[in-house]
XYZ file of N, CA and C in Angstrom:
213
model
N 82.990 75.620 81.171
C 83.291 75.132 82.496
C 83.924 76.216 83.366
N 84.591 76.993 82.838
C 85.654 78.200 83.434
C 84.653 79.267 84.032
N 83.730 79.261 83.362
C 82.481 80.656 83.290
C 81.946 80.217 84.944
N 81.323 78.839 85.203
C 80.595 78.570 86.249
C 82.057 78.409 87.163
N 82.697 78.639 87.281
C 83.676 78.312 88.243
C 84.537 79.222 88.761
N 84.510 80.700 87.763
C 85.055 82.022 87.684
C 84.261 82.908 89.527
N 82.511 82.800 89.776
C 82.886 83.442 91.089
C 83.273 82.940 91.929
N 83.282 81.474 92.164
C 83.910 80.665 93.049
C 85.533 80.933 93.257
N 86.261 81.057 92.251
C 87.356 81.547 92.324
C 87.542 83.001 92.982
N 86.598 84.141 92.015
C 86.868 85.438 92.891
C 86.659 85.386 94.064
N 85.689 84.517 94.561
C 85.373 84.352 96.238
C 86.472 84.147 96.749
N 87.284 83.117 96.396
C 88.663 82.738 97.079
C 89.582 83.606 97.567
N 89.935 84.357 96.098
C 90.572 85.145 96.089
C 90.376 86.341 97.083
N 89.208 86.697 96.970
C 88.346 88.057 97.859
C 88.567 87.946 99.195
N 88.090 86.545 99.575
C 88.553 85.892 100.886
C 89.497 86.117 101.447
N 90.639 85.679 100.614
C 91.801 85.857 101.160
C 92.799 87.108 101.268
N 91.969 88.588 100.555
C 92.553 89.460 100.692
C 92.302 89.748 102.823
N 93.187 90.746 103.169
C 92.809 91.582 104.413
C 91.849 92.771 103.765
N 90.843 92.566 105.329
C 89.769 93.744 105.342
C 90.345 94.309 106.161
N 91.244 94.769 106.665
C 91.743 95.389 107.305
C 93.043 96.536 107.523
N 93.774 96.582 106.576
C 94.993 96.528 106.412
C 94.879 97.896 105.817
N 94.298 99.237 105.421
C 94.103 100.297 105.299
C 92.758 101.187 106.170
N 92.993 102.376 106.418
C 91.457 102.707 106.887
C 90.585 103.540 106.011
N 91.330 103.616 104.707
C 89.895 104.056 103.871
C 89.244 103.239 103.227
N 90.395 102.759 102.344
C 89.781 101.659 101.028
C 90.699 100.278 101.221
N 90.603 99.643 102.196
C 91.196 98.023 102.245
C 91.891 97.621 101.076
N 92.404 96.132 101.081
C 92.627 95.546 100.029
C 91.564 94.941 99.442
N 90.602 94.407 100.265
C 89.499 93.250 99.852
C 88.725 94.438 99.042
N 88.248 95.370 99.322
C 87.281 96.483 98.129
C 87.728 96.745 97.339
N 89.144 97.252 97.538
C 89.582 97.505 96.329
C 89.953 96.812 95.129
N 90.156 95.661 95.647
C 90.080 94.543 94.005
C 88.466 94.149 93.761
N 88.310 94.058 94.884
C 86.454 93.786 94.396
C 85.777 94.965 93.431
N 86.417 96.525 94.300
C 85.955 97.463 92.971
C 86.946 97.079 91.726
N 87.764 97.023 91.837
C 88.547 96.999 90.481
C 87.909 96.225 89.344
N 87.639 94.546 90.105
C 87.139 94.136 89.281
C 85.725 93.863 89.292
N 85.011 94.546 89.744
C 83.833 95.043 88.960
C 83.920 96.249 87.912
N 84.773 97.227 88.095
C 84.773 97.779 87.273
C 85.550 97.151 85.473
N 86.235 96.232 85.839
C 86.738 95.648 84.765
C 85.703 94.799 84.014
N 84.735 94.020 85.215
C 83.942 93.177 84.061
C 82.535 93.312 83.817
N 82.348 95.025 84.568
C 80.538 95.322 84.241
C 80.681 95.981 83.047
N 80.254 96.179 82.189
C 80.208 96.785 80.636
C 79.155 97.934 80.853
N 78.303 98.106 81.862
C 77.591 98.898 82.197
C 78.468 100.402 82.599
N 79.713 100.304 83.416
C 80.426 101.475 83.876
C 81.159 101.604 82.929
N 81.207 102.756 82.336
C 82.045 102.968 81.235
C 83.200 104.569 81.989
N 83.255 104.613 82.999
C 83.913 105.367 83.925
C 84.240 104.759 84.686
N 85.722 105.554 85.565
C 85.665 105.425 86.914
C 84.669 105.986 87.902
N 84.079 107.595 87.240
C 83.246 108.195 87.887
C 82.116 107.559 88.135
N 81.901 106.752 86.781
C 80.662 105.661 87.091
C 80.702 104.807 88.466
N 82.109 103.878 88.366
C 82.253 103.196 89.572
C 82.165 103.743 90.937
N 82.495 105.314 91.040
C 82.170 105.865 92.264
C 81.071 106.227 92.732
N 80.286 106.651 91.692
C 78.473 107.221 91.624
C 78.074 105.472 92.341
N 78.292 104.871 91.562
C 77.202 103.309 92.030
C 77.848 102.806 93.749
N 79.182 102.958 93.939
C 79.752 102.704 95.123
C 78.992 103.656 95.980
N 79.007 105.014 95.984
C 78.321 105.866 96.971
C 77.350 105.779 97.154
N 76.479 105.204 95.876
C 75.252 105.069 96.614
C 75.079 103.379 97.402
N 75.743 103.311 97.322
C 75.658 101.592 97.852
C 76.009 101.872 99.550
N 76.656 103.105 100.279
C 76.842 103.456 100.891
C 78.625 103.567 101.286
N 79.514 103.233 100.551
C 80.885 103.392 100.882
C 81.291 104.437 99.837
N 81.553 105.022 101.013
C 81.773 107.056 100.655
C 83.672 106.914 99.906
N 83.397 107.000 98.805
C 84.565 106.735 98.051
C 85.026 107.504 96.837
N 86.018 108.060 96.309
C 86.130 108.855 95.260
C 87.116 108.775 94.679
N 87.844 109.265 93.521
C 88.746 108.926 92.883
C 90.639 109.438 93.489
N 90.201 109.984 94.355
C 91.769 110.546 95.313
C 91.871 109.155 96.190
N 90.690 108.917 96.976
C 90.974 107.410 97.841
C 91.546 106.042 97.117
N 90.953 106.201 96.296
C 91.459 105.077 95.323
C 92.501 105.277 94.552
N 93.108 106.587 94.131
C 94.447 106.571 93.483
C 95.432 106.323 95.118
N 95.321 106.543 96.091
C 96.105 106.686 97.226
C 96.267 105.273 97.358
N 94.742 104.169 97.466
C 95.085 102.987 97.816
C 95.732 102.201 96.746
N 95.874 103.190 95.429
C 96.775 102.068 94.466
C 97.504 102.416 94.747
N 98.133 103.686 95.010
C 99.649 103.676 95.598
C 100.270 103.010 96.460
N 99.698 102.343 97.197
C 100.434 101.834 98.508
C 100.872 100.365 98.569
């Protein structure tokens, strides 16, 4: 029951982050990357997660994303 009800939840959640609130890497991407990178078994990197992000078109790398965990 948890399984079919799990993206409905991340939606919520995703939702309710701000898209706005940084100008490189937001809050809303950055948990969305996070957790894709947590639950694709396919990326076995971060570098992975940045190769598939860039080409998706959001120009992103591992300095932007240590900066937006900092903050």
């Amino acid at each position: 029951m948890i399984i079919y009800s799990f993206p409905k939840i991340v939606n919520e959640i995703l939702t309710s982050l701000p898209k706005n609130d940084y100008p490189v890497l937001n809050t809303q991407l950055f948990v969305s990357y996070w957790l894709g990178f947590t639950l694709d078994k396919s990326l076995t990197s971060m570098r992975d997660l940045f190769k598939r992000l860039n080409n998706t078109g959001y120009e992103c790398d591992i300095s932007t994303f240590s900066k937006a965990r900092l903050t």
